[in-house]
CSV table of C-alpha atoms in Angstrom, one decimal:
chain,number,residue,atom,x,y,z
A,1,UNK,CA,46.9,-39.2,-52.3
A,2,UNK,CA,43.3,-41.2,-52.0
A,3,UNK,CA,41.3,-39.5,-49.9
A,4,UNK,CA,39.7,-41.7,-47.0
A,5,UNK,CA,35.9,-41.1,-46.2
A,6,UNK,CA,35.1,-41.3,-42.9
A,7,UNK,CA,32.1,-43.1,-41.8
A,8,UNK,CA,29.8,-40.1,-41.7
A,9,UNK,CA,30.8,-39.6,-45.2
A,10,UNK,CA,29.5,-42.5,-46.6
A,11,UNK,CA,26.5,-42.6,-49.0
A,12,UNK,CA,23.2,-43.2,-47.4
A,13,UNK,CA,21.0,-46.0,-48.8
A,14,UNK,CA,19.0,-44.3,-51.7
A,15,UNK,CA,15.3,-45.7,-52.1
A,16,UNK,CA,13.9,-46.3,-55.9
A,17,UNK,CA,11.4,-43.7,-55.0
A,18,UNK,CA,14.2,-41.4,-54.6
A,19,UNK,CA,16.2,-41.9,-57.7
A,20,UNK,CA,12.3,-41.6,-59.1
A,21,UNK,CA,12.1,-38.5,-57.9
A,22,UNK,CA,15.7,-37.2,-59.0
A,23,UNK,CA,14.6,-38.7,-62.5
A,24,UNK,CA,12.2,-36.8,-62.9
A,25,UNK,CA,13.2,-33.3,-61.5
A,26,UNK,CA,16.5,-33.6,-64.1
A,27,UNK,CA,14.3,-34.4,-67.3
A,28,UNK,CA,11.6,-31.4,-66.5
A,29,UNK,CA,15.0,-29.4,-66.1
A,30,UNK,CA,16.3,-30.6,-69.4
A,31,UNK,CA,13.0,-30.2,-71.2
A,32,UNK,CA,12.7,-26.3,-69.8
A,33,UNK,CA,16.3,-26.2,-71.3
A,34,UNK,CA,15.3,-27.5,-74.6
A,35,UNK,CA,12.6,-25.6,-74.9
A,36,UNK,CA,14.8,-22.4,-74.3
A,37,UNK,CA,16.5,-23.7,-77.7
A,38,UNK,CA,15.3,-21.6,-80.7
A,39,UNK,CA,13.7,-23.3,-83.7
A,40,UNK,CA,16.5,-22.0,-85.9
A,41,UNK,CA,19.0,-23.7,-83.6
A,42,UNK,CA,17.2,-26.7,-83.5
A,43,UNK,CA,17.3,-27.1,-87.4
A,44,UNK,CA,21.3,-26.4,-87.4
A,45,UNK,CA,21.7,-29.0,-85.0
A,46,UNK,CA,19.7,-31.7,-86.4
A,47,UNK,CA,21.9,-33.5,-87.7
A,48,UNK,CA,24.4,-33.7,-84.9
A,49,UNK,CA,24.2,-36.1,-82.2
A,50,UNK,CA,24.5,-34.9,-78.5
A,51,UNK,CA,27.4,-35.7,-77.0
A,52,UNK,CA,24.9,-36.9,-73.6
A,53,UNK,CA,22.6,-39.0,-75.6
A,54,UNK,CA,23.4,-42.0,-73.8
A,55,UNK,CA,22.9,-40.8,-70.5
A,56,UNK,CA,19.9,-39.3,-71.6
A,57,UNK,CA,18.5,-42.7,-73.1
A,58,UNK,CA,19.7,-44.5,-70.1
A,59,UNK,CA,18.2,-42.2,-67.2
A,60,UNK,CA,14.5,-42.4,-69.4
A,61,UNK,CA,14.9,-45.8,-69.6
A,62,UNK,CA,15.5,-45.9,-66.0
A,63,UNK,CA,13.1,-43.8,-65.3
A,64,UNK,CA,10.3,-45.5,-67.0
A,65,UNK,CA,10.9,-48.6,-65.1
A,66,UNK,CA,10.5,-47.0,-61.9
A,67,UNK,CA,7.2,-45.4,-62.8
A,68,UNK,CA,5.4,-48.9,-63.8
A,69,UNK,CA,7.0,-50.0,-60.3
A,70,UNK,CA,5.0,-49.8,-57.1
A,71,UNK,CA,6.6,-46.9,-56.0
A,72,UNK,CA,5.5,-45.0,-59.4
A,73,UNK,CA,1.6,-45.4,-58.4
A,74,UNK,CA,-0.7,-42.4,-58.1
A,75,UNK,CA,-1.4,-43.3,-54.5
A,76,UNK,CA,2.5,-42.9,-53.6
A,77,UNK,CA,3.6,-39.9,-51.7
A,78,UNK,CA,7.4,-39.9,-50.9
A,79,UNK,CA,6.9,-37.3,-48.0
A,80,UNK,CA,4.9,-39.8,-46.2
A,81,UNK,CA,8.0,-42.4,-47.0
A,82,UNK,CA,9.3,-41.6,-43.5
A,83,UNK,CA,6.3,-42.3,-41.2
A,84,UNK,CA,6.4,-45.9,-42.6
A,85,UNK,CA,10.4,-45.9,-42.4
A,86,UNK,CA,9.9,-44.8,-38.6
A,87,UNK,CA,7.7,-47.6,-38.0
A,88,UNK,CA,8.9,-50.4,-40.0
A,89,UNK,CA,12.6,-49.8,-38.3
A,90,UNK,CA,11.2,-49.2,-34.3
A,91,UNK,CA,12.0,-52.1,-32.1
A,92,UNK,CA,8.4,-53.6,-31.2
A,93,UNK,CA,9.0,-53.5,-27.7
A,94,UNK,CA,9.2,-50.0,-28.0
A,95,UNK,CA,8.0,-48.4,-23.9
A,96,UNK,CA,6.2,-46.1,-26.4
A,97,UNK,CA,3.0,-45.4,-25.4
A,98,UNK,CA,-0.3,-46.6,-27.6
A,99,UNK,CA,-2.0,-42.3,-27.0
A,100,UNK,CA,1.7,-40.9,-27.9
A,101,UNK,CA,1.9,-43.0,-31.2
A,102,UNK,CA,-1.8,-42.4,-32.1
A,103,UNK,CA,-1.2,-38.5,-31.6
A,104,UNK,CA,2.0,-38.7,-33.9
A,105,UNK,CA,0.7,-40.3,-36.8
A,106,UNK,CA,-3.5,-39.9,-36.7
A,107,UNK,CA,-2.4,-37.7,-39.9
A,108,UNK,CA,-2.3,-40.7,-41.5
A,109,UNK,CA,-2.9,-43.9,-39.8
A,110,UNK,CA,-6.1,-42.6,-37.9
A,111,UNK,CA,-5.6,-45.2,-34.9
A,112,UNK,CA,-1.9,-45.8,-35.1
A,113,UNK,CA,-2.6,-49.0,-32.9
A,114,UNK,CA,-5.0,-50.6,-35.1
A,115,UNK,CA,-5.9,-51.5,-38.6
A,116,UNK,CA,-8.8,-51.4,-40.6
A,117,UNK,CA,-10.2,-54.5,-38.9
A,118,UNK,CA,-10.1,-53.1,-35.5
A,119,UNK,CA,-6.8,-55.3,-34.6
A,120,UNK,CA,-4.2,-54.2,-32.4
A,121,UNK,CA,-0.9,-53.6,-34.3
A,122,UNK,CA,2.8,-53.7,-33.1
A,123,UNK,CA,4.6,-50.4,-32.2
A,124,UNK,CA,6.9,-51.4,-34.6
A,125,UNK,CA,8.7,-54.6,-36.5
A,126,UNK,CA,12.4,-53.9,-35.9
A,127,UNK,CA,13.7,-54.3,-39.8
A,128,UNK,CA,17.3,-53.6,-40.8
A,129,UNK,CA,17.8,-50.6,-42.6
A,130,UNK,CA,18.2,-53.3,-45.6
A,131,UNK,CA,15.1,-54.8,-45.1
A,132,UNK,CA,13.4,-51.3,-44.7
A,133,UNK,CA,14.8,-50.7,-47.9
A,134,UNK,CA,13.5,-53.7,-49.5
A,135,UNK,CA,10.3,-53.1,-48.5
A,136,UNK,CA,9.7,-49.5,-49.5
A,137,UNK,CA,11.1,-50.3,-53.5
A,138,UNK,CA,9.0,-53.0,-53.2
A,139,UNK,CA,6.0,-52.2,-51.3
A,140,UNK,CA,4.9,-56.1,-50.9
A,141,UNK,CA,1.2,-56.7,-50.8
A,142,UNK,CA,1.0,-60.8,-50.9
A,143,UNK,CA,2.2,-62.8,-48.5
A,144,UNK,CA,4.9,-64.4,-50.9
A,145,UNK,CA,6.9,-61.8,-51.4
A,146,UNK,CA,6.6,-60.7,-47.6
A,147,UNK,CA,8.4,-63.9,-46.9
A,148,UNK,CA,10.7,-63.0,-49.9
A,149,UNK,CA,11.9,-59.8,-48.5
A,150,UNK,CA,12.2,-60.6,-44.7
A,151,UNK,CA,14.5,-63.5,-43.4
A,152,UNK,CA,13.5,-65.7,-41.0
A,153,UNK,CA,10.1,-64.4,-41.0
A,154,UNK,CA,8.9,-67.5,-39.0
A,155,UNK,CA,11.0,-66.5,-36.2
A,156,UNK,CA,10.0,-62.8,-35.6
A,157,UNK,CA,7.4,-62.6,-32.3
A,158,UNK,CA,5.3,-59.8,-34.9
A,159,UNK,CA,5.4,-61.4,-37.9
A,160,UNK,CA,5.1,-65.1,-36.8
A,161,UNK,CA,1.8,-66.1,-38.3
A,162,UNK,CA,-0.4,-65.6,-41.4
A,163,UNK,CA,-2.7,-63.3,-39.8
A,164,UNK,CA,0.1,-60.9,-38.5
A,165,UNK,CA,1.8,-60.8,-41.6
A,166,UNK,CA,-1.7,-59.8,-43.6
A,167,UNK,CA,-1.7,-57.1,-40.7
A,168,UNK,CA,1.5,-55.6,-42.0
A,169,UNK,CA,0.7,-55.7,-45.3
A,170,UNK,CA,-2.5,-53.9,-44.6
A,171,UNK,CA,-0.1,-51.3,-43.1
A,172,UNK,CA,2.1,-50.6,-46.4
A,173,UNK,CA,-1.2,-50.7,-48.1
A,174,UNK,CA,-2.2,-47.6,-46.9
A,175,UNK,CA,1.4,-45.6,-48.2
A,176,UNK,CA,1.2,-47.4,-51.3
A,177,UNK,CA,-2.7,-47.4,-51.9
A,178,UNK,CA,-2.4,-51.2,-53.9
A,179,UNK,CA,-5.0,-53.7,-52.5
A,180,UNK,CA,-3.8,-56.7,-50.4
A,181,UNK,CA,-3.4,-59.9,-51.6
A,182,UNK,CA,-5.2,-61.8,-48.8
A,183,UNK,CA,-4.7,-65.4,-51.2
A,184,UNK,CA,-6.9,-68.5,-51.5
A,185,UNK,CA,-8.7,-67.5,-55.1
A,186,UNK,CA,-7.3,-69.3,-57.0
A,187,UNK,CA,-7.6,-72.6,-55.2
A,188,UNK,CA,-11.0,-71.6,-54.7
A,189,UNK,CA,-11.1,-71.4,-58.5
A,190,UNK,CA,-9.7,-74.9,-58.8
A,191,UNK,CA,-11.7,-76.5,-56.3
A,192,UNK,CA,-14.8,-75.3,-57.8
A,193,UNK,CA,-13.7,-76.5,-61.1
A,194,UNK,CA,-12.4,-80.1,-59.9
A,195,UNK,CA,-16.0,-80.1,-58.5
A,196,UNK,CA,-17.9,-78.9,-61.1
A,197,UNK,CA,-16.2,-81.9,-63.5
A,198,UNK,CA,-16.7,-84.3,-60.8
A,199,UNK,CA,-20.5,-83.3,-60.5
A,200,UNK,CA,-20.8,-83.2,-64.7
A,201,UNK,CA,-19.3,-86.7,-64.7
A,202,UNK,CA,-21.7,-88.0,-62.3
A,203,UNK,CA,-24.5,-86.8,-64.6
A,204,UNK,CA,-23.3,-87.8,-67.1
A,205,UNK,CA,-23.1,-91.5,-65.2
A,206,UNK,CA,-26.9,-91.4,-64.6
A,207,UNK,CA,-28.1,-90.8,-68.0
Protein backbone atom coordinates (compact mmCIF):
# COMPACT_ATOMS: atom_id res chain seq x y z
CA UNK A 1 0.00 0.00 0.00
CA UNK A 2 1.49 3.71 -1.04
CA UNK A 3 2.31 5.42 1.71
CA UNK A 4 0.67 9.03 1.98
CA UNK A 5 3.12 11.84 3.27
CA UNK A 6 1.65 14.20 5.22
CA UNK A 7 2.20 17.81 4.77
CA UNK A 8 5.00 18.05 7.38
CA UNK A 9 6.64 15.36 5.49
CA UNK A 10 7.16 16.99 2.48
CA UNK A 11 10.60 18.05 1.07
CA UNK A 12 11.67 21.54 1.88
CA UNK A 13 12.87 23.68 -1.05
CA UNK A 14 16.68 22.87 -1.38
CA UNK A 15 18.85 26.01 -2.48
CA UNK A 16 21.79 25.44 -5.22
CA UNK A 17 24.08 26.44 -2.43
CA UNK A 18 22.92 23.51 -0.58
CA UNK A 19 23.09 20.78 -3.11
CA UNK A 20 26.84 22.76 -3.47
CA UNK A 21 27.50 22.08 -0.27
CA UNK A 22 26.22 18.24 -0.30
CA UNK A 23 28.42 17.97 -3.53
CA UNK A 24 31.09 18.69 -2.14
CA UNK A 25 31.06 16.98 1.34
CA UNK A 26 30.21 13.37 -0.80
CA UNK A 27 33.30 13.81 -3.16
CA UNK A 28 35.94 14.64 -0.18
CA UNK A 29 34.21 11.45 1.33
CA UNK A 30 34.77 9.48 -1.75
CA UNK A 31 38.34 10.76 -2.33
CA UNK A 32 39.29 9.81 1.56
CA UNK A 33 37.71 6.42 0.45
CA UNK A 34 39.81 6.15 -2.54
CA UNK A 35 42.68 7.05 -1.07
CA UNK A 36 42.13 4.23 1.61
CA UNK A 37 42.44 1.94 -1.70
CA UNK A 38 45.96 0.20 -1.85
CA UNK A 39 48.10 0.72 -4.89
CA UNK A 40 48.02 -3.01 -5.54
CA UNK A 41 44.22 -2.87 -5.58
CA UNK A 42 44.13 -0.05 -7.68
CA UNK A 43 46.26 -1.96 -10.47
CA UNK A 44 43.76 -5.15 -10.30
CA UNK A 45 40.99 -3.00 -10.75
CA UNK A 46 42.10 -0.92 -13.54
CA UNK A 47 40.57 -2.34 -15.93
CA UNK A 48 37.14 -2.66 -14.53
CA UNK A 49 34.61 0.04 -14.67
CA UNK A 50 32.73 1.10 -11.43
CA UNK A 51 29.53 0.09 -11.40
CA UNK A 52 28.72 4.18 -9.96
CA UNK A 53 30.58 5.83 -12.69
CA UNK A 54 27.75 7.58 -13.93
CA UNK A 55 26.55 9.05 -10.85
CA UNK A 56 30.01 9.94 -10.15
CA UNK A 57 30.36 11.85 -13.62
CA UNK A 58 27.03 13.30 -13.26
CA UNK A 59 27.26 14.73 -9.50
CA UNK A 60 31.05 16.39 -10.75
CA UNK A 61 29.51 17.69 -13.49
CA UNK A 62 26.86 19.10 -11.37
CA UNK A 63 29.00 20.16 -9.15
CA UNK A 64 31.23 22.18 -11.33
CA UNK A 65 28.45 24.13 -12.55
CA UNK A 66 27.40 25.27 -9.27
CA UNK A 67 30.87 26.42 -8.38
CA UNK A 68 31.27 28.90 -11.51
CA UNK A 69 27.63 29.96 -10.29
CA UNK A 70 27.17 32.98 -7.92
CA UNK A 71 26.61 30.93 -5.13
CA UNK A 72 30.23 29.16 -5.81
CA UNK A 73 32.10 32.67 -5.14
CA UNK A 74 34.81 33.07 -2.44
CA UNK A 75 32.77 35.75 -0.81
CA UNK A 76 29.65 33.22 -0.25
CA UNK A 77 29.09 31.92 3.24
CA UNK A 78 25.95 29.62 3.41
CA UNK A 79 25.66 30.10 7.30
CA UNK A 80 24.95 33.74 6.65
CA UNK A 81 22.16 32.32 3.89
CA UNK A 82 19.52 32.68 6.62
CA UNK A 83 19.97 36.31 7.74
CA UNK A 84 19.23 37.29 4.13
CA UNK A 85 16.34 34.54 3.90
CA UNK A 86 14.87 36.22 7.20
CA UNK A 87 14.92 39.47 5.53
CA UNK A 88 14.08 38.95 2.08
CA UNK A 89 10.78 36.86 3.26
CA UNK A 90 9.62 39.50 6.40
CA UNK A 91 6.55 41.52 5.48
CA UNK A 92 7.82 45.28 5.16
CA UNK A 93 5.39 46.50 7.36
CA UNK A 94 6.90 44.49 9.87
CA UNK A 95 5.99 46.63 13.83
CA UNK A 96 9.63 45.59 14.20
CA UNK A 97 11.52 48.16 15.55
CA UNK A 98 14.60 49.95 13.47
CA UNK A 99 17.22 49.45 17.34
CA UNK A 100 15.84 45.64 17.55
CA UNK A 101 16.78 44.88 13.84
CA UNK A 102 20.07 46.79 13.97
CA UNK A 103 21.00 44.70 17.32
CA UNK A 104 20.12 41.36 15.44
CA UNK A 105 22.00 41.67 12.49
CA UNK A 106 25.06 44.53 13.17
CA UNK A 107 27.08 41.11 12.77
CA UNK A 108 26.72 41.60 9.43
CA UNK A 109 24.73 44.49 8.08
CA UNK A 110 26.38 47.08 10.50
CA UNK A 111 23.22 49.52 10.33
CA UNK A 112 20.47 46.96 9.54
CA UNK A 113 18.38 50.14 8.45
CA UNK A 114 20.62 51.49 6.06
CA UNK A 115 22.97 50.93 3.18
CA UNK A 116 26.18 51.93 2.20
CA UNK A 117 24.81 55.22 1.06
CA UNK A 118 23.29 56.19 4.24
CA UNK A 119 19.59 55.31 2.89
CA UNK A 120 17.00 54.03 4.88
CA UNK A 121 16.08 50.40 3.96
CA UNK A 122 12.80 48.39 4.25
CA UNK A 123 12.40 45.95 7.28
CA UNK A 124 11.79 43.55 4.80
CA UNK A 125 10.34 42.83 1.02
CA UNK A 126 7.78 40.18 1.68
CA UNK A 127 9.01 37.47 -1.21
CA UNK A 128 7.46 34.01 -1.64
CA UNK A 129 9.43 31.29 -0.41
CA UNK A 130 9.83 30.82 -4.38
CA UNK A 131 11.02 34.05 -5.05
CA UNK A 132 13.43 33.83 -1.95
CA UNK A 133 14.64 30.92 -3.62
CA UNK A 134 15.25 32.48 -6.85
CA UNK A 135 17.01 34.98 -5.49
CA UNK A 136 19.55 33.20 -3.35
CA UNK A 137 20.67 30.54 -6.54
CA UNK A 138 20.80 33.49 -8.30
CA UNK A 139 22.08 36.26 -6.22
CA UNK A 140 20.95 39.13 -8.89
CA UNK A 141 23.12 42.14 -9.08
CA UNK A 142 21.67 44.24 -12.24
CA UNK A 143 18.53 45.46 -12.33
CA UNK A 144 17.43 43.17 -15.34
CA UNK A 145 17.52 40.13 -13.79
CA UNK A 146 15.93 41.75 -10.50
CA UNK A 147 12.88 42.37 -12.67
CA UNK A 148 13.46 38.71 -14.04
CA UNK A 149 13.15 37.04 -10.77
CA UNK A 150 10.32 39.09 -9.08
CA UNK A 151 6.84 39.46 -10.63
CA UNK A 152 5.08 42.48 -10.76
CA UNK A 153 7.96 44.28 -9.47
CA UNK A 154 6.32 47.63 -10.52
CA UNK A 155 3.68 47.00 -8.16
CA UNK A 156 5.51 46.28 -4.79
CA UNK A 157 5.46 49.66 -2.41
CA UNK A 158 9.60 48.63 -1.72
CA UNK A 159 10.64 47.76 -4.85
CA UNK A 160 8.63 50.29 -6.97
CA UNK A 161 11.36 52.41 -8.42
CA UNK A 162 14.97 52.28 -9.89
CA UNK A 163 16.55 53.62 -6.85
CA UNK A 164 14.82 51.10 -4.46
CA UNK A 165 15.57 48.28 -6.43
CA UNK A 166 19.54 49.31 -6.64
CA UNK A 167 18.95 49.43 -2.74
CA UNK A 168 18.20 45.78 -2.65
CA UNK A 169 20.67 44.76 -4.72
CA UNK A 170 23.18 46.55 -2.72
CA UNK A 171 21.75 44.33 0.13
CA UNK A 172 22.47 40.85 -1.63
CA UNK A 173 25.69 42.39 -2.53
CA UNK A 174 26.98 42.20 0.75
CA UNK A 175 26.10 38.00 1.12
CA UNK A 176 27.35 37.43 -2.17
CA UNK A 177 30.34 39.97 -2.26
CA UNK A 178 29.77 40.55 -6.50
CA UNK A 179 29.72 44.33 -7.33
CA UNK A 180 26.37 46.02 -8.39
CA UNK A 181 25.46 46.63 -11.62
CA UNK A 182 24.26 50.24 -11.23
CA UNK A 183 23.84 50.32 -15.55
CA UNK A 184 24.21 53.30 -17.97
CA UNK A 185 28.02 52.35 -19.30
CA UNK A 186 27.44 51.23 -21.99
CA UNK A 187 25.16 53.90 -23.38
CA UNK A 188 27.64 56.14 -22.14
CA UNK A 189 30.07 54.23 -24.34
CA UNK A 190 27.79 54.72 -27.36
CA UNK A 191 27.00 58.23 -26.84
CA UNK A 192 30.59 59.11 -26.57
CA UNK A 193 31.25 57.23 -29.70
CA UNK A 194 28.16 58.63 -31.84
CA UNK A 195 29.73 61.93 -30.63
CA UNK A 196 33.17 61.45 -31.19
CA UNK A 197 32.16 60.48 -35.12
CA UNK A 198 29.89 63.34 -35.26
CA UNK A 199 32.75 65.65 -34.04
CA UNK A 200 35.45 63.77 -36.64
CA UNK A 201 32.98 64.44 -39.41
CA UNK A 202 32.65 67.93 -38.71
CA UNK A 203 36.44 68.27 -38.99
CA UNK A 204 36.69 66.61 -41.49
CA UNK A 205 33.92 69.19 -43.15
CA UNK A 206 36.18 72.24 -42.39
CA UNK A 207 39.28 71.04 -43.98
Amino acid sequence: EMEVLKSGDSPALVSNMEVMQLLQERMAERQVEEAKVGVMGEENNSNKKSPFQNRDWIEQTVLNHLESSPVGGPDVKLEDMPKLVERLRRDPSSALSVSALSIKDKDHDGDAQNDDNGEEMPAGYGMTNAETLQMINHLPTSLVEVHLLIEDIEKREHLDEEEKQLQFLRLVSKYSGRPVEEGGGDDDEEENGEGGEEEEGEDNGDE
